[in-house]
Coordinates of C-alpha atoms in Angstrom, one line a residue:
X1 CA -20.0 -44.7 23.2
X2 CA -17.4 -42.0 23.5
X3 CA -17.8 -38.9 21.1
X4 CA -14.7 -37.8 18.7
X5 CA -13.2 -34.7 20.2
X6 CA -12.4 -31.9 18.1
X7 CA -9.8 -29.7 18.5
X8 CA -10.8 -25.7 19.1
X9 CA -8.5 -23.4 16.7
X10 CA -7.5 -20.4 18.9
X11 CA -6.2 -17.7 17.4
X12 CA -2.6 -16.5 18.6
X13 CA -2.2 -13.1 20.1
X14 CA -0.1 -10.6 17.8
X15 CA 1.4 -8.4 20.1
X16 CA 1.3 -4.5 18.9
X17 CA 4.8 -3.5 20.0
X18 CA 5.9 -6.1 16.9
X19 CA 3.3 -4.8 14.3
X20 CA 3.5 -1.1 14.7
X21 CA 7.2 -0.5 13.0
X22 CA 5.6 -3.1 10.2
X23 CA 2.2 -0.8 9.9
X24 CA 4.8 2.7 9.6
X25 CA 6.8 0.7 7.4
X26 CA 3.4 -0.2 5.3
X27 CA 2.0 3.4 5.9
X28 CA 5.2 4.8 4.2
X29 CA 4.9 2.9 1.2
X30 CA 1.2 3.7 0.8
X31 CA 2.3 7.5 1.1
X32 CA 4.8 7.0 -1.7
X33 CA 2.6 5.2 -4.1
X34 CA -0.1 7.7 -4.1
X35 CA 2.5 10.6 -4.7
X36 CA 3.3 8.9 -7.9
X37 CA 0.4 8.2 -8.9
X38 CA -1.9 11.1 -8.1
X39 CA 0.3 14.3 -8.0
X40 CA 3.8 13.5 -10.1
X41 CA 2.8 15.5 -12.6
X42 CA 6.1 17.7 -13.3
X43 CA 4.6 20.9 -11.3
X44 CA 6.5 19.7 -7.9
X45 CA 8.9 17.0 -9.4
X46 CA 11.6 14.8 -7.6
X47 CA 13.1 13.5 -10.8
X48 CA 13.6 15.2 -13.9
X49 CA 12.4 14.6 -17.5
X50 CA 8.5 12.7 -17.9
X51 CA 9.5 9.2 -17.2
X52 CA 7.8 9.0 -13.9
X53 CA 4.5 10.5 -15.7
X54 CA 4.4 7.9 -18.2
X55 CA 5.4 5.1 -15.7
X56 CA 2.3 5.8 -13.8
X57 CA -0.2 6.7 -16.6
X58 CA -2.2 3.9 -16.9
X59 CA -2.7 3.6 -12.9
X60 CA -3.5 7.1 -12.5
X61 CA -6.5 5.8 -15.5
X62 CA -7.0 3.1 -13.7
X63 CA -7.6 5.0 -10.5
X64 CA -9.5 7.6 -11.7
X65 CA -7.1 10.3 -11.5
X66 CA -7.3 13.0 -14.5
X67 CA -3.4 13.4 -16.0
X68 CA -4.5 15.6 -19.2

C-alpha cells in the first residue's frame, strides 16, 4: 500500500527592494498619527482653530496621553 502524499507549503520569498518604499510609506504614516495624537495641542500647530484637538481627544485617552 502506497501512502497519500501531502503537499509541503513553502513560503514565497518577498524580496526587500519591493517592501522597503511600502515600510517608508508605512513609517510616514505612523509618524503622522502620533503627531496628532500626542503633541497637536495648539503650542506648535499646523492648522488653526481646536478642531484637530477635539478630533483626536478620545485617542490621546485612549492612549494614555494627558491633553488637560
Amino acid at each position: 500500500m502506497v501512502a497519500p502524499v501531502t503537499p509541503v507549503a513553502v513560503p514565497a520569498p518577498i524580496p526587500v527592494r519591493q517592501l522597503l518604499p511600502w515600510a517608508v510609506f508605512g513609517l510616514l504614516l505612523a509618524v503622522m498619527a502620533i503627531y496628532f495624537v500626542s503633541t497637536e495641542q495648539g503650542a506648535a500647530t499646523l492648522v488653526s482653530g481646536q478642531w484637530v484637538h477635539e478630533f483626536a481627544h478620545d485617542s490621546r485617552h485612549l492612549l494614555g496621553f494627558p491633553c488637560h
